[in-house]
CSV table of C-alpha atoms in Angstrom, one decimal:
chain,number,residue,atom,x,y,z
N,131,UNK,CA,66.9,122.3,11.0
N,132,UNK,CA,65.5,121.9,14.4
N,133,UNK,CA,61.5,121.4,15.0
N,134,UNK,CA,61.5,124.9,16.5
N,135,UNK,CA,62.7,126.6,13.3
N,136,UNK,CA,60.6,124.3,11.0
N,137,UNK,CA,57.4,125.5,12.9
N,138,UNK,CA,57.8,128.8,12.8
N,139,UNK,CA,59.4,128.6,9.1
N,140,UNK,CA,56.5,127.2,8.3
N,141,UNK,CA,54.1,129.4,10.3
N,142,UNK,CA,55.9,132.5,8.4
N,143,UNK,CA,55.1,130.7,5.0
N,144,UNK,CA,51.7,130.0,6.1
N,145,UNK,CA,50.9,134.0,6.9
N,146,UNK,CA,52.6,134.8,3.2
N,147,UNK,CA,50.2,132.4,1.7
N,148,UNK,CA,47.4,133.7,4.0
N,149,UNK,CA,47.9,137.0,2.6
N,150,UNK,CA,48.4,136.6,-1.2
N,151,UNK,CA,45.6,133.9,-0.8
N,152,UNK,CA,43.4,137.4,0.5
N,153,UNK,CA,44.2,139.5,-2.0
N,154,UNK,CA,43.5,136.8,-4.6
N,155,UNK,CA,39.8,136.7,-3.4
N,156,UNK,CA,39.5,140.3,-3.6
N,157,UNK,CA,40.9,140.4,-7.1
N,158,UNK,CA,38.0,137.7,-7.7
N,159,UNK,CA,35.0,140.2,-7.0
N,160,UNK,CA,35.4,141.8,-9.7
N,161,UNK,CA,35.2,138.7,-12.4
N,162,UNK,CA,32.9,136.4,-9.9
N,163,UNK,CA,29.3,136.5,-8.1
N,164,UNK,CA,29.7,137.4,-4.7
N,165,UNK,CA,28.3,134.1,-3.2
N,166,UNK,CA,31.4,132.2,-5.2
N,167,UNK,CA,34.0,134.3,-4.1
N,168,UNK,CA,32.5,134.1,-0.5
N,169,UNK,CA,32.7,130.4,-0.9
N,170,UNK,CA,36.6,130.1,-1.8
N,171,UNK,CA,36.5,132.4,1.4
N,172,UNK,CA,34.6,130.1,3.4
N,173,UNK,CA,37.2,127.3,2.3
N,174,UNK,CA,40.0,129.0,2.9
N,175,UNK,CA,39.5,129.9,6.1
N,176,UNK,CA,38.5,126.4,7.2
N,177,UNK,CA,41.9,125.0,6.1
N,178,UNK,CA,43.6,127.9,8.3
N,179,UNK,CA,41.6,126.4,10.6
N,180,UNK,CA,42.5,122.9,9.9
N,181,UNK,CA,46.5,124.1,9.6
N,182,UNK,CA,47.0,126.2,12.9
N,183,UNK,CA,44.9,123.2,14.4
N,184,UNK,CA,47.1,120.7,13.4
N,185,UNK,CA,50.1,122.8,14.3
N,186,UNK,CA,49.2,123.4,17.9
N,187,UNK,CA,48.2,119.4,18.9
N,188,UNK,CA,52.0,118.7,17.0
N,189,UNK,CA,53.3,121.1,18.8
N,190,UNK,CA,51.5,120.2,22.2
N,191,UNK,CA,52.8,116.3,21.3
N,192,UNK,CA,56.7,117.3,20.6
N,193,UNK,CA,56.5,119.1,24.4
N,194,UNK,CA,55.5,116.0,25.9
N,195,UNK,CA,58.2,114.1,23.9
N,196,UNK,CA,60.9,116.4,24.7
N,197,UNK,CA,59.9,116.4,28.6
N,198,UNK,CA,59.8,112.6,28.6
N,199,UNK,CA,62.6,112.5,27.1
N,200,UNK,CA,61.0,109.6,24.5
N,201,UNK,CA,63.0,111.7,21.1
N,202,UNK,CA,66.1,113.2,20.8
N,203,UNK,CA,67.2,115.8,18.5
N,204,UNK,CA,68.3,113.1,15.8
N,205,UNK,CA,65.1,112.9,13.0
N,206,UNK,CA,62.7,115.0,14.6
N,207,UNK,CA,62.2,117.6,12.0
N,208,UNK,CA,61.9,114.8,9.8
N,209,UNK,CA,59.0,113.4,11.8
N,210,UNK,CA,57.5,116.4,12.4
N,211,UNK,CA,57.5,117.8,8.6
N,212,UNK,CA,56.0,114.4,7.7
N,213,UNK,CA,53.3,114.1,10.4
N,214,UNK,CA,52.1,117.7,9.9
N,215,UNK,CA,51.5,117.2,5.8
N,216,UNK,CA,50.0,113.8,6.6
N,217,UNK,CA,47.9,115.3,9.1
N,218,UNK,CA,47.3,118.0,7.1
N,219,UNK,CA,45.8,115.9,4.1
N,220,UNK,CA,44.0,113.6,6.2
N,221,UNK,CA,42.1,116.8,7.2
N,222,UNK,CA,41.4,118.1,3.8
N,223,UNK,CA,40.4,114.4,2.8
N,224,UNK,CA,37.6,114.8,5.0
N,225,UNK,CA,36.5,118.2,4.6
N,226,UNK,CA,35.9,117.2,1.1
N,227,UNK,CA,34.2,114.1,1.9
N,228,UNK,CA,31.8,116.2,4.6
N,229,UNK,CA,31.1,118.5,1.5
N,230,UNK,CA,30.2,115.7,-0.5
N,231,UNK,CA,27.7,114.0,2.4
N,232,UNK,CA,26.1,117.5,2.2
N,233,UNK,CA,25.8,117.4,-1.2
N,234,UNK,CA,28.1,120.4,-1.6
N,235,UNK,CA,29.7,118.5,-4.6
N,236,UNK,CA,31.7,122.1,-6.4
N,237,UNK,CA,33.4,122.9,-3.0
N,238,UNK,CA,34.6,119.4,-2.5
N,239,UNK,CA,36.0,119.5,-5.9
N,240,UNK,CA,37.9,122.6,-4.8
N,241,UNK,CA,39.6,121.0,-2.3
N,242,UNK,CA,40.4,118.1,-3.7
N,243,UNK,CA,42.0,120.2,-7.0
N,244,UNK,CA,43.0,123.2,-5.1
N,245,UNK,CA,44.4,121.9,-2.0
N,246,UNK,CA,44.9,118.2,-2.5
N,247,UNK,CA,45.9,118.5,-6.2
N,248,UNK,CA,44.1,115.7,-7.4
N,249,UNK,CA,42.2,116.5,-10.7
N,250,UNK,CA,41.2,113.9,-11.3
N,251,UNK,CA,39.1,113.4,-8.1
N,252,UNK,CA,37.7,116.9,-9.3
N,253,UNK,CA,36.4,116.0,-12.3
N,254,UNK,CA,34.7,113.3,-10.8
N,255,UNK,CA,33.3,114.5,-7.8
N,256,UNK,CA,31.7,117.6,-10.2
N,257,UNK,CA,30.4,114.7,-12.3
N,258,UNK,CA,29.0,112.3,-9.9
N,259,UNK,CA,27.3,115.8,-8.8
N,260,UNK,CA,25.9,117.2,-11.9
N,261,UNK,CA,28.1,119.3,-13.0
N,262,UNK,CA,28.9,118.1,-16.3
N,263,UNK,CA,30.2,121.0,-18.3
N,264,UNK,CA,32.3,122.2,-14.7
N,265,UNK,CA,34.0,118.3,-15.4
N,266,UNK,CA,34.4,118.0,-18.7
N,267,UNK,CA,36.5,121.3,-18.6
N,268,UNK,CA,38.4,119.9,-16.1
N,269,UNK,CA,38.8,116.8,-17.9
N,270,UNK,CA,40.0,118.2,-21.0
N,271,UNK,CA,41.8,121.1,-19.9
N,272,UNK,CA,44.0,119.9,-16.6
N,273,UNK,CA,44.0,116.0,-17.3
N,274,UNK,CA,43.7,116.0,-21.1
N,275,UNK,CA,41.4,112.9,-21.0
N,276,UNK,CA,39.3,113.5,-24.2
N,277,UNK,CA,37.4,110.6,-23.3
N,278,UNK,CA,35.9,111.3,-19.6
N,279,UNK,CA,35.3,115.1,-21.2
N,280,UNK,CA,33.1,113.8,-24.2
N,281,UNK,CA,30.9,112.0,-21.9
N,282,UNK,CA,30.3,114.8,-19.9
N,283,UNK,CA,29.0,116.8,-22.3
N,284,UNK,CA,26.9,114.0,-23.7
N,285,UNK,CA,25.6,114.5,-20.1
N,286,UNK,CA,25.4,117.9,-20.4
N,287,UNK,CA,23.4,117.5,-23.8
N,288,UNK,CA,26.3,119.6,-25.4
N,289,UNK,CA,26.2,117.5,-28.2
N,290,UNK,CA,28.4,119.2,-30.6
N,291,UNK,CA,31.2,119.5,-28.2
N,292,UNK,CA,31.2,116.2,-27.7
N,293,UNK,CA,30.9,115.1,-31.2
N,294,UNK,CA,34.3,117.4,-32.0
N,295,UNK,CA,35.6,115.5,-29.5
N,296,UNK,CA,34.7,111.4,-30.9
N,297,UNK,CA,35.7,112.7,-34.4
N,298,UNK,CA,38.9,113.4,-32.6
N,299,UNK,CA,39.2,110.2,-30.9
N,300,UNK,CA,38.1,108.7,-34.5
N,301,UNK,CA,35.0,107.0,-32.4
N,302,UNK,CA,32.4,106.8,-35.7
N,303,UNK,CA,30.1,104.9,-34.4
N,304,UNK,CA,29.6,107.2,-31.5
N,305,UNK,CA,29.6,110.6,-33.9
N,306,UNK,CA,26.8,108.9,-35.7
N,307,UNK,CA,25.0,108.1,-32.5
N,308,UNK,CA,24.9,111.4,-31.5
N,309,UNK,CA,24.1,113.2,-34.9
N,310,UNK,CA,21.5,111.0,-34.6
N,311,UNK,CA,20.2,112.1,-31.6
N,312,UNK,CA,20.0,115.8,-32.8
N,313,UNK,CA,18.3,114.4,-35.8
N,314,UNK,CA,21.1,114.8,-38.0
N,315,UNK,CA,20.3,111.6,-40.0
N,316,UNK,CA,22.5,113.0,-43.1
N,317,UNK,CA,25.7,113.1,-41.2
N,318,UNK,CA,24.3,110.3,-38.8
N,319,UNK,CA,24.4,108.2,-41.7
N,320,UNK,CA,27.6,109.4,-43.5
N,321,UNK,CA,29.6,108.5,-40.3
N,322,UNK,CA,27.4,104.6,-40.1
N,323,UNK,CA,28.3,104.0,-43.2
N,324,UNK,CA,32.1,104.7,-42.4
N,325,UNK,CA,32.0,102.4,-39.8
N,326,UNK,CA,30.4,99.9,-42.2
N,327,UNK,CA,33.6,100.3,-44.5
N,328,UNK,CA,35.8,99.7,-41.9
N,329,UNK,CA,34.0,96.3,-40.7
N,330,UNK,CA,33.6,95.0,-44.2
N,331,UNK,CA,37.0,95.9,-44.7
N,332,UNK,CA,37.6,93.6,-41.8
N,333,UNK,CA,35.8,90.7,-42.9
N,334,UNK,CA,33.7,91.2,-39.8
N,335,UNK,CA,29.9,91.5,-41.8
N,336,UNK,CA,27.5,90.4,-39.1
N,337,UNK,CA,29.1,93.7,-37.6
N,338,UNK,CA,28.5,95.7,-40.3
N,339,UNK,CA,25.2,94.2,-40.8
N,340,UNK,CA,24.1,95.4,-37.1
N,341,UNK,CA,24.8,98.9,-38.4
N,342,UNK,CA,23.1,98.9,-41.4
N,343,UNK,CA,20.1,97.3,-39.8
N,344,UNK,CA,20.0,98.7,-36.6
N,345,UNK,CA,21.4,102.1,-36.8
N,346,UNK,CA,20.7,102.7,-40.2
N,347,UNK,CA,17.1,100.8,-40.7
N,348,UNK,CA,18.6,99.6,-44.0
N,349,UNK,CA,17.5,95.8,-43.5
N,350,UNK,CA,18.0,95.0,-47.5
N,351,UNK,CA,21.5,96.2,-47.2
N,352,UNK,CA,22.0,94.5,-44.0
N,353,UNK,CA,20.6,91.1,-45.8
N,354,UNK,CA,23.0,92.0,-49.0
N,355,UNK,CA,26.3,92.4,-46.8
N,356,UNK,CA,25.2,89.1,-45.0
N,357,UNK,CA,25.1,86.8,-48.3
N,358,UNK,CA,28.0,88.9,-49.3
N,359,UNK,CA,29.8,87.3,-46.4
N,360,UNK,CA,28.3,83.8,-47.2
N,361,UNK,CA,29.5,83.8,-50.6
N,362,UNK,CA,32.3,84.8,-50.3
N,363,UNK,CA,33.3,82.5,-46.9
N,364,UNK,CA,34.1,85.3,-44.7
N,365,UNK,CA,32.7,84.6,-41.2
N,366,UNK,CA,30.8,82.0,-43.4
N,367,UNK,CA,28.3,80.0,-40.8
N,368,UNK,CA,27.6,83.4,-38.3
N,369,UNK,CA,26.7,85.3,-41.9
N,370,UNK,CA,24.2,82.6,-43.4
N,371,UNK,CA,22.7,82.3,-39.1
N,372,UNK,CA,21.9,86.2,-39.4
N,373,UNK,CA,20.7,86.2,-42.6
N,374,UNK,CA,18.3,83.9,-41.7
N,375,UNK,CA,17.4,84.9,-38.4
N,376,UNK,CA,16.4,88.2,-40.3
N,377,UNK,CA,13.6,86.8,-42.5
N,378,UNK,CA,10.3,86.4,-40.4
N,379,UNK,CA,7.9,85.1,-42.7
N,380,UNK,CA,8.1,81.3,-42.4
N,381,UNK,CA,6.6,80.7,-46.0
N,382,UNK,CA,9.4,82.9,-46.8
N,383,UNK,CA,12.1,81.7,-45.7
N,384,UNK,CA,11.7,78.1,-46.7
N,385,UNK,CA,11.9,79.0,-50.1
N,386,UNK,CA,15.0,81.2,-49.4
N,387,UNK,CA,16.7,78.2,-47.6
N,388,UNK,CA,15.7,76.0,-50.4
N,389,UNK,CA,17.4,78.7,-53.3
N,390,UNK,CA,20.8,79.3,-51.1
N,391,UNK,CA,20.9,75.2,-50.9
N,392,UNK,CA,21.2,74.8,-54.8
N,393,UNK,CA,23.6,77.6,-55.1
N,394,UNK,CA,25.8,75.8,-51.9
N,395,UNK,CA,29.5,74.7,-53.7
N,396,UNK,CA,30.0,71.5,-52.1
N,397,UNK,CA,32.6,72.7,-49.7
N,398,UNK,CA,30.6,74.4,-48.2
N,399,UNK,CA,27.6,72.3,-47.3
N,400,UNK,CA,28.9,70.8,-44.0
N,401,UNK,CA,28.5,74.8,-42.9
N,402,UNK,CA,24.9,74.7,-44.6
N,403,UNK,CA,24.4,71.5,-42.6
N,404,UNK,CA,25.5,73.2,-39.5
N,405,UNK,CA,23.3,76.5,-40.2
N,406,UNK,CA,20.2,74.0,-41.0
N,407,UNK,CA,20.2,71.8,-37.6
N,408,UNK,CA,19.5,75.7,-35.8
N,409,UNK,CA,16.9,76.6,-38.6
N,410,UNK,CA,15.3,72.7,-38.0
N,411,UNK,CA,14.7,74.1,-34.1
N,412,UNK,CA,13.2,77.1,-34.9
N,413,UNK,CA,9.4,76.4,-36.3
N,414,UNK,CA,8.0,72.7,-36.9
N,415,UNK,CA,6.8,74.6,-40.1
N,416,UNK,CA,10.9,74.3,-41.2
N,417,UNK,CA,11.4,71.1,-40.3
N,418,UNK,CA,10.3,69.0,-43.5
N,419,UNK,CA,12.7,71.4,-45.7
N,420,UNK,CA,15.6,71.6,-43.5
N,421,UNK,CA,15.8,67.5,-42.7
N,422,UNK,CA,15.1,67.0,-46.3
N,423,UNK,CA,18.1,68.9,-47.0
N,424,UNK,CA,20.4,67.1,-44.1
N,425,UNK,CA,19.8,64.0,-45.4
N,426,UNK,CA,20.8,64.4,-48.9
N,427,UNK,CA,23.9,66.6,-47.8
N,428,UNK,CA,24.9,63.8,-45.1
N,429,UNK,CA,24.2,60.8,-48.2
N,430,UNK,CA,26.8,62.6,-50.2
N,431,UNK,CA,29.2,63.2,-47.6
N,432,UNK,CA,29.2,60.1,-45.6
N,433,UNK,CA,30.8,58.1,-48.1
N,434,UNK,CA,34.6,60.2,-47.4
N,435,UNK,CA,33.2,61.7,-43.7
N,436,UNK,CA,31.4,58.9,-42.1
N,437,UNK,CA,31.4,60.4,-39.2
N,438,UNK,CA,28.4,63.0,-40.3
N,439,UNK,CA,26.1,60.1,-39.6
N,440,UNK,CA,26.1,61.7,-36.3
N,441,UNK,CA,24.1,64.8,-37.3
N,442,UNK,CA,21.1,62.0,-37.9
N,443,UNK,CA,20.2,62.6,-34.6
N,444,UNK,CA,19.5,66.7,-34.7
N,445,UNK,CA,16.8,65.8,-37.1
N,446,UNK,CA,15.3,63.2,-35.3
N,447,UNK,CA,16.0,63.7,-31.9
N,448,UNK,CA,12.5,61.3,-30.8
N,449,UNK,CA,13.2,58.8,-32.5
N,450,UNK,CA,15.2,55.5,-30.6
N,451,UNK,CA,15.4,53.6,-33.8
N,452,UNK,CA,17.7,56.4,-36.1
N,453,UNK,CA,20.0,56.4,-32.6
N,454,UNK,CA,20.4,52.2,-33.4
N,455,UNK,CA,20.5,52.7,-36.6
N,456,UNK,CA,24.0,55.4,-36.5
N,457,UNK,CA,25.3,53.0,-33.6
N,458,UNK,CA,24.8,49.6,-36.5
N,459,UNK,CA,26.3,52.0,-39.0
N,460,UNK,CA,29.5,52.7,-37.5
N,461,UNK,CA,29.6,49.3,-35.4
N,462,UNK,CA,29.9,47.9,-39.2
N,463,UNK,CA,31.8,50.4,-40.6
N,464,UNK,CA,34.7,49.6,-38.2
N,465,UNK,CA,34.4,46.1,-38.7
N,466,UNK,CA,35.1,46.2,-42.6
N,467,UNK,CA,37.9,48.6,-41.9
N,468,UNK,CA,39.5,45.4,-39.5
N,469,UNK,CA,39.0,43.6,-42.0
């Protein structure tokens, strides 16, 4: 096909649209405002603008070729097809990016749906603009991104669509987060405590323990799941650390760190040394109890572990002599093992 058929080809496709494209607008009156359908009309006939603009300068350009004899016959069509769609898009790329520097942000989402066929860009351009509900229809309905729609109507403040759609997705956490924020607590809390399951399930109890105490305000069962986890050696250390960390009263908590101690098994005092060296930082008001308790775990241990002399030092971090004292320990240690 020469250029010169492709043109007007193209030109005769162009009127067809250019009609069907009229009689679509009128068909619109009667389901649409006025001022919408007088916006589609507005579009359209700045692309047939853009198109029989486009058309003439490649027209304009393939006359000077063919009088300076620069292209022959061979590929032109080709050329010219591809330069006018590029062209073409190029224009609507910045029509829609004028509509969006004036804040027009619905009719640059037409163009980049209706003419560029990029949802997508849609979506986003009516949710960077405020139209949530507009985007998350998009969203759902032309990209099927359940995700990007559920956020827009969390936007929107249509909660209940978007907790139909997080039950989908099997996002708990974030159906409880939103029955919450419609005051829901009842099914709030029935959806926490199914995210609970699955993290104890999972071993993963600090987790769980977050939920309980900070979604739920249940601090007891948040301190129950922690010792749960300590007891039972399942994120052992990070368990005993929270539990802790949750008791505020200093009088308190000495006597619960004293309790735990003599209810340690021994395999697991190394981790209730560890946990005490953080607990020994905390308040000067812990740190008779917690060294007391160092020392006697590190004078049963060092016999088999010599090397937990080292943790002296967390306990005494002033004091020059204790360093000497580790460095004469293991200095003589190593000689009697020459020996």
């Amino acid at each position: 096909m020469n250029k010169q058929k492709f043109i007007d080809k193209f030109m005769a496709a162009f009127v067809l649209l250019a009609i069907f494209k009229l009689i679509g607008i009128a068909a619109q009156l009667f389901h649409e405002s006025f001022w919408s359908v007088v916006g589609t009309l507005a579009i359209f006939l700045v692309v047939v603008f853009i198109i029989l603009l486009v058309i003439t300068s490649l027209k304009a350009k393939e006359r000077n070729e063919r009088s300076s004899g620069k292209r022959g016959n061979s590929g032109g069509s080709f050329y010219l097809e591809n330069a006018l769609f590029d062209r073409i898009r190029s224009k609507y790329e910045e029509l829609a990016e004028k509509y969006i520097a004036e804040k027009d942000y619905k009719k640059a989402a037409r163009v980049y749906m209706n003419l560029l066929q990029d949802n997508y860009r849609g979506a986003k351009t009516l949710e960077d603009g405020g139209f949530y509900n507009e985007a998350a229809v998009v969203y759902l309905k032309k990209l099927k991104n359940k995700s990007d729609a559920a956020v827009c109507y969390e936007k929107a403040k249509q909660y209940k669509k978007a907790i139909d759609l997080y039950k989908e997705m099997e996002q708990k956490e974030k159906v409880g987060d939103l029955y919450k924020e419609i005051n829901d607590l009842k099914n709030a809390h029935t959806y926490y405590q199914m995210v609970v399951d699955d993290y104890t399930a999972n071993n993963q109890m600090v987790k769980a323990s977050l939920i309980y105490r900070k979604k739920m305000e249940k601090t007891e069962e948040a301190q129950k799941i922690l010792l749960k986890g300590w007891e039972e050696d399942k994120d052992a250390f990070n368990c005993l650390n929270n539990y802790f960390a949750n008791i505020f009263d200093i009088k308190e908590l000495k006597t619960e760190i004293r309790d735990l101690y003599r209810k340690t098994p021994d395999y697991r005092k190394t981790t209730y040394l560890d946990a005490m060296k953080h607990e020994f930082r905390k308040d000067p008001k812990l740190q008779e109890v917690t060294k007391n308790i160092a020392y006697e775990i590190i004078a049963e241990k060092i016999g088999t572990r010599s090397e937990i002399v080292n943790e002296l030092k967390y306990f005494n971090p002033d004091d020059g002599v204790i360093l000497k004292d580790i460095s004469r320990f293991k200095t003589g240690r190593n000689k009697m093992f020459r020996n």
